[in-house]
């Protein structure tokens, strides 16, 4: 494949944008080489500026669960655009999407829309702190909750890829209120509660971790967190920015039958436009301004184009009784295919998967937290990534990312992918 135009565009971008990108993981720093510049996308495919086509396993990092340029979303955005793109006044559509989200997700009465997952998580912990009148939060190493200060302590995703788990610019004062535990380690969590009696406002967790590869919660782990929170008067926050409207209509709460106190959304809920949201039962949500004392706002929050895209997306997911089954089946098929060819080619690997989130780790031992995720062989991953790219298969340019399966993928696409992986494995 030729990457001439992408290389040129990247050189130009680097002059005026730090690192040539507006979000670090796009820069290919974790795998080396020059990022490819996207020109267009449709269904399961993305096309670059040089005219190459790729089967896309990133899907804008999750939102395109029904494929790129999904017609109902495209139509809804075009129609809305003609009516004006922002008012800074309430609109009927905001209530419609809120109603729909509340009907799909268990255990929430009210929802507030923001413009990114980062904002959703940032606002959720402020609300939790205001509501409980306590300052500290527990987060898990390798979990990513966006880039606000409180979360940039051993965060996953790009923060892991670049080996700067603790960003300069986050003050000691902020960092001391974020307590760290290991994913899937309940003893860790319990001892933090013991040593910080009556100081912990909330636990925030990705109920299925997706920013250190895909890491499922161990049997009983989420239930245990629920119990520890109840005993200690702390709130349980599920960051479902990745899992929401992906693992099931009602997200991880539905899949695992565990109730969270506050739930954060992003990615799928915006159908590819900038949307985030956080939701909870009335008692908690009524603590938000203008009803309550916890302040939170946004000039473009509930933006009509964003709400039109999100509403069309949620409606499609809500109306299609089989979509989550199809996603499960397609991903299971891919899972088995990859497992077979990697085994056949004597590669050491572990595959983790929950529903349509899947990750391949180049390590034969179980991967269940950030430490075990770091054991993967990164040199093998780099070769794997570039090999697949050459074959026309685009996975995330970092070993710490989940693959996002889209319903637009056909079984032919999956077979093509498995064959490409077979070919690439022979060169690892
Ligand atoms: C992507 C992500 C975020 C951040 O969302 P942005 O829209 O990128 O700000 C937060 N939490 C999780 C679990 C995510 O995957």
XYZ file of C-alpha atoms and ligand atoms in Angstrom:
443
model
C 0.000 0.000 0.000
C 1.060 3.549 -0.674
C 0.867 6.130 2.071
C 2.203 9.088 0.118
C -0.581 11.566 0.752
C -0.960 10.517 4.382
C 2.761 11.128 4.952
C 2.528 14.536 3.301
C -0.553 15.518 5.257
C 1.052 14.379 8.497
C 4.158 16.479 7.832
C 1.937 19.525 7.276
C -0.161 18.761 10.355
C 2.902 18.445 12.582
C 3.789 22.067 11.874
C 0.569 23.449 13.308
C -0.850 20.755 15.596
C 1.187 19.219 18.451
C 2.314 15.824 17.206
C 0.104 16.331 14.154
C -2.972 15.004 15.956
C -5.782 16.237 18.167
C -5.783 13.111 20.353
C -2.474 11.397 21.133
C -3.194 7.748 20.374
C -3.897 8.623 16.731
C -0.225 9.437 16.230
C 1.001 5.805 15.905
C 3.631 6.523 18.576
C 2.940 3.140 20.176
C 3.583 1.226 16.963
C 5.888 3.492 14.964
C 5.311 4.802 11.446
C 3.124 7.547 10.068
C -0.592 7.743 10.843
C -2.929 7.231 7.922
C -5.302 10.081 7.202
C -8.944 9.127 6.819
C -10.903 10.519 3.910
C -14.229 8.735 4.168
C -15.932 5.695 5.581
C -19.007 3.610 4.897
C -20.299 0.557 6.738
C -17.405 -1.620 7.905
C -14.791 0.174 5.809
C -12.658 3.255 6.140
C -10.834 4.803 3.148
C -7.639 6.820 3.466
C -6.324 9.810 1.511
C -4.252 7.524 -0.725
C -7.327 5.538 -1.725
C -6.568 2.461 0.384
C -9.481 0.600 1.935
C -9.404 -0.975 5.387
C -11.777 -3.155 7.339
C -12.166 -0.967 10.389
C -11.893 -2.432 13.897
C -11.619 0.951 15.613
C -14.860 2.486 14.434
C -14.061 5.912 15.791
C -13.112 4.134 19.048
C -16.559 2.746 19.539
C -19.399 4.988 18.353
C -19.914 3.351 14.940
C -21.472 0.197 16.336
C -23.846 0.026 13.345
C -21.219 0.985 10.784
C -19.902 4.225 9.337
C -22.238 6.757 7.736
C -25.202 4.820 9.118
C -28.116 6.118 7.058
C -30.616 7.020 9.826
C -27.919 9.033 11.615
C -26.776 10.779 8.444
C -30.355 11.683 7.496
C -31.214 12.936 10.992
C -28.152 15.209 11.111
C -28.749 16.633 7.624
C -32.386 17.416 8.416
C -31.542 19.060 11.731
C -28.735 21.124 10.239
C -31.201 22.930 8.000
C -33.087 24.154 11.067
C -30.136 25.799 12.762
C -27.164 24.184 14.437
C -27.258 25.582 17.967
C -29.595 27.735 20.031
C -28.462 27.664 23.646
C -32.126 27.144 24.460
C -33.876 23.912 25.419
C -35.254 21.830 22.547
C -37.871 19.072 22.411
C -35.364 16.584 21.053
C -33.343 16.696 24.274
C -36.342 15.361 26.204
C -36.984 12.709 23.556
C -33.479 11.287 23.720
C -33.468 11.537 27.523
C -36.768 9.607 27.667
C -35.403 6.961 25.348
C -32.120 6.577 27.244
C -33.939 6.355 30.578
C -36.226 3.662 29.134
C -33.304 1.601 27.802
C -30.951 1.765 30.789
C -31.905 0.175 34.107
C -31.911 2.105 37.328
C -31.751 5.707 36.090
C -34.430 8.402 36.380
C -32.703 11.425 34.894
C -29.840 12.050 32.512
C -27.753 15.138 31.724
C -26.100 15.504 28.328
C -22.593 16.900 27.839
C -20.196 16.908 24.893
C -17.674 14.155 25.697
C -17.002 11.137 27.857
C -14.365 13.157 29.676
C -16.945 15.734 30.703
C -19.400 13.031 31.751
C -16.914 11.348 34.114
C -15.584 14.642 35.440
C -19.120 15.802 36.242
C -20.083 12.420 37.715
C -17.376 12.537 40.377
C -18.155 16.156 41.210
C -21.770 15.139 41.706
C -20.729 12.121 43.813
C -18.517 14.314 45.984
C -21.228 16.941 46.413
C -23.869 14.343 47.180
C -21.826 12.364 49.730
C -19.928 15.400 51.064
C -16.703 13.422 50.854
C -13.606 14.133 48.758
C -11.778 10.960 47.788
C -12.474 8.587 44.949
C -11.145 5.147 44.117
C -10.129 4.391 40.557
C -8.483 1.311 39.118
C -5.041 1.230 37.532
C -5.383 0.984 33.756
C -8.935 2.313 33.669
C -9.440 5.429 31.578
C -12.120 7.949 32.462
C -11.128 10.778 30.154
C -8.395 13.320 30.667
C -9.638 15.432 33.555
C -7.114 15.914 36.375
C -8.531 13.468 38.913
C -8.294 10.555 36.493
C -4.818 11.003 35.063
C -3.360 8.741 37.687
C -2.321 5.444 36.106
C -4.891 5.936 33.386
C -5.191 3.469 30.524
C -5.517 4.108 26.776
C -3.122 6.694 25.332
C -1.823 7.479 28.797
C -0.478 3.907 29.013
C 0.700 3.743 25.438
C 3.038 6.656 26.077
C 4.253 5.522 29.473
C 3.227 8.749 31.181
C 0.654 7.397 33.587
C 0.825 10.469 35.787
C 0.648 13.632 33.746
C 2.611 16.732 34.726
C 0.157 19.528 35.381
C -1.962 17.417 37.728
C -1.346 18.949 41.144
C -0.411 16.954 44.239
C -3.538 18.366 45.830
C -5.737 16.762 43.190
C -3.750 13.530 42.983
C -4.035 12.860 46.716
C -7.812 12.551 46.437
C -7.577 9.772 43.861
C -6.885 6.401 45.446
C -5.670 3.592 43.232
C -6.693 -0.046 43.345
C -5.923 -2.981 41.077
C -8.687 -4.141 38.769
C -10.370 -7.341 39.930
C -8.813 -7.036 43.396
C -11.528 -6.537 46.012
C -9.120 -6.839 48.960
C -7.310 -3.796 47.640
C -10.560 -1.837 47.610
C -11.538 -2.950 51.099
C -8.209 -1.935 52.584
C -8.495 1.518 50.958
C -11.843 1.978 52.665
C -10.293 0.908 55.967
C -7.417 3.348 55.754
C -9.645 6.229 54.555
C -12.635 5.895 56.853
C -15.564 8.144 55.895
C -13.506 9.946 53.271
C -14.380 8.046 50.096
C -17.184 9.505 47.990
C -17.196 6.965 45.188
C -15.624 4.130 43.297
C -15.435 4.735 39.565
C -14.876 1.753 37.300
C -15.143 0.579 33.724
C -17.450 -2.408 34.419
C -15.636 -4.132 31.570
C -12.255 -2.468 31.226
C -11.524 -1.471 27.652
C -8.556 0.839 27.885
C -5.893 -1.716 28.824
C -7.130 -4.116 26.220
C -10.414 -5.725 27.127
C -10.505 -6.983 30.714
C -13.680 -8.565 32.034
C -14.609 -8.251 35.694
C -14.036 -11.497 37.590
C -17.143 -13.336 38.723
C -18.584 -11.479 41.709
C -16.216 -8.506 41.527
C -18.838 -5.912 40.549
C -21.283 -7.333 43.122
C -18.569 -7.044 45.784
C -17.941 -3.409 44.817
C -21.663 -2.733 45.138
C -21.627 -4.207 48.630
C -18.500 -2.337 49.749
C -20.061 0.934 48.555
C -23.302 0.231 50.422
C -21.481 -0.573 53.654
C -19.396 2.602 53.430
C -22.000 5.053 52.133
C -20.055 5.561 48.933
C -21.476 5.732 45.424
C -20.657 3.206 42.711
C -20.014 4.922 39.383
C -20.037 2.797 36.254
C -18.115 4.489 33.480
C -20.054 3.007 30.585
C -18.639 5.373 27.986
C -17.391 2.298 26.125
C -19.791 -0.413 27.323
C -23.017 1.626 27.296
C -25.406 0.727 24.454
C -22.749 -1.772 23.307
C -22.792 -4.776 25.631
C -26.571 -4.661 25.832
C -29.362 -2.118 25.472
C -28.882 -1.318 29.143
C -25.104 -1.704 29.086
C -23.064 -3.499 31.749
C -25.692 -2.881 34.454
C -28.059 -5.055 32.446
C -25.472 -7.640 31.404
C -24.173 -8.281 34.918
C -27.358 -7.369 36.848
C -25.470 -4.977 39.098
C -26.900 -1.551 39.882
C -24.641 1.468 39.778
C -25.477 4.780 41.448
C -24.222 6.969 38.625
C -23.633 5.872 35.032
C -21.478 7.722 32.485
C -21.974 7.540 28.742
C -20.168 8.642 25.599
C -19.176 7.117 22.265
C -22.240 5.129 21.031
C -24.711 7.534 22.662
C -23.608 10.249 20.234
C -23.742 8.138 17.082
C -20.433 9.679 16.001
C -21.088 13.255 17.116
C -19.564 14.731 20.282
C -21.865 13.558 23.067
C -21.456 12.356 26.603
C -23.974 11.968 29.410
C -24.302 10.984 33.019
C -27.354 9.590 34.710
C -28.633 8.421 38.091
C -31.757 8.094 40.191
C -33.706 11.258 41.085
C -32.248 11.677 44.549
C -28.761 12.063 43.082
C -29.583 13.914 39.850
C -31.658 16.493 41.732
C -28.427 17.539 43.415
C -27.353 19.120 40.122
C -27.719 22.784 39.252
C -30.250 24.408 38.758
C -32.190 22.115 41.139
C -29.311 21.494 43.503
C -25.976 22.956 44.541
C -23.550 21.001 42.309
C -22.675 23.169 39.313
C -22.318 21.779 35.808
C -23.008 23.442 32.439
C -22.165 23.581 28.732
C -22.726 26.024 25.863
C -23.089 23.187 23.361
C -24.554 20.586 25.739
C -27.575 18.930 24.152
C -26.618 20.404 20.793
C -29.361 19.663 18.236
C -27.094 17.936 15.701
C -25.506 15.815 18.401
C -28.914 14.933 19.860
C -30.279 14.087 16.405
C -27.397 11.694 15.773
C -27.652 10.173 19.239
C -31.409 9.778 19.059
C -31.259 8.063 15.660
C -28.558 5.733 16.992
C -30.350 4.804 20.216
C -33.633 4.356 18.390
C -32.024 1.959 15.923
C -30.459 -0.037 18.749
C -33.709 -0.046 20.695
C -35.879 -1.128 17.763
C -33.597 -3.898 16.507
C -34.290 -6.827 18.816
C -31.409 -8.855 17.416
C -28.578 -6.409 17.124
C -26.749 -7.358 20.315
C -27.068 -11.063 19.454
C -25.630 -10.463 16.005
C -22.750 -8.487 17.503
C -22.096 -11.283 20.013
C -22.153 -13.936 17.284
C -19.911 -12.029 14.910
C -17.378 -11.284 17.614
C -17.457 -14.894 18.870
C -16.775 -16.038 15.294
C -13.827 -13.667 15.013
C -12.609 -14.753 18.456
C -12.573 -18.418 17.463
C -10.975 -17.666 14.092
C -8.136 -15.645 15.607
C -7.625 -18.256 18.323
C -7.323 -21.017 15.726
C -4.813 -19.274 13.462
C -2.622 -17.959 16.296
C -2.521 -21.434 17.880
C -1.742 -23.037 14.544
C 1.177 -20.629 14.095
C 2.493 -21.265 17.637
C 2.112 -17.687 18.853
C 1.807 -17.039 22.610
C -1.437 -15.171 23.140
C -4.467 -14.536 25.303
C -7.748 -13.277 23.885
C -10.173 -11.452 26.175
C -13.709 -10.762 25.107
C -17.055 -9.566 26.389
C -19.751 -9.198 23.735
C -18.433 -7.015 20.920
C -15.330 -5.877 22.821
C -12.286 -8.051 22.148
C -8.524 -7.786 22.529
C -5.534 -9.921 21.574
C -2.639 -9.931 24.062
C 0.717 -11.405 23.055
C 1.257 -13.234 26.308
C 0.120 -16.742 27.157
C -0.801 -15.915 30.766
C -4.200 -14.623 31.843
C -4.677 -10.849 31.552
C -6.903 -9.611 34.370
C -5.475 -6.230 35.461
C -3.082 -3.471 34.404
C 0.052 -5.331 35.518
C -0.800 -8.459 33.582
C -1.825 -6.311 30.595
C 1.651 -4.776 30.577
C 3.260 -8.211 30.156
C 2.192 -8.427 26.513
C 5.007 -8.507 23.948
C 4.887 -5.055 22.386
C 7.362 -5.838 19.580
C 5.115 -8.630 18.414
C 2.140 -6.298 18.624
C 3.869 -3.674 16.450
C 4.613 -6.247 13.739
C 1.081 -7.571 14.034
C -0.385 -4.078 13.674
C 1.701 -3.082 10.637
C 1.225 -6.495 9.037
C -2.542 -6.192 9.311
C -2.505 -2.624 8.064
C -0.735 -3.803 4.901
C -3.402 -6.449 4.455
C -6.128 -3.799 4.708
C -7.207 -4.467 8.293
C -7.152 -1.488 10.638
C -6.899 -2.227 14.371
C -6.066 0.307 17.080
C -2.420 1.418 16.956
C -1.773 0.393 20.566
C -1.636 -2.871 22.481
C -3.748 -1.226 25.196
C -6.867 -0.832 23.127
C -9.947 -2.930 22.563
C -11.194 -3.801 19.091
C -14.703 -2.512 18.461
C -16.853 -4.818 16.391
C -19.531 -3.260 14.219
C -22.726 -4.831 12.971
C -21.779 -3.665 9.466
C -19.120 -6.402 9.321
C -20.129 -9.376 7.188
C -18.878 -12.914 7.763
C -16.838 -12.444 4.574
C -15.121 -9.463 6.210
C -14.443 -11.591 9.280
C -13.032 -14.440 7.173
C -10.859 -11.942 5.300
C -9.592 -10.656 8.653
C -8.850 -14.143 9.991
C -6.950 -15.017 6.806
C -4.969 -11.784 7.096
C -4.108 -12.650 10.699
C -3.016 -16.127 9.595
C -0.714 -14.604 6.973
C 0.695 -11.982 9.374
C 1.234 -14.536 12.184
C 3.609 -16.453 9.978
C 5.890 -13.388 9.937
C 5.810 -12.689 13.689
C -13.373 7.077 25.648
C -13.587 6.953 27.097
C -13.712 8.081 27.909
C -13.482 9.485 27.416
O -14.412 9.875 26.474
P -14.031 11.117 25.503
O -15.279 11.311 24.702
O -12.848 10.660 24.718
O -13.713 12.267 26.361
C -14.040 7.897 29.234
N -14.228 6.663 29.732
C -14.104 5.552 28.976
C -14.347 4.214 29.588
C -13.759 5.661 27.645
O -13.597 4.559 26.909
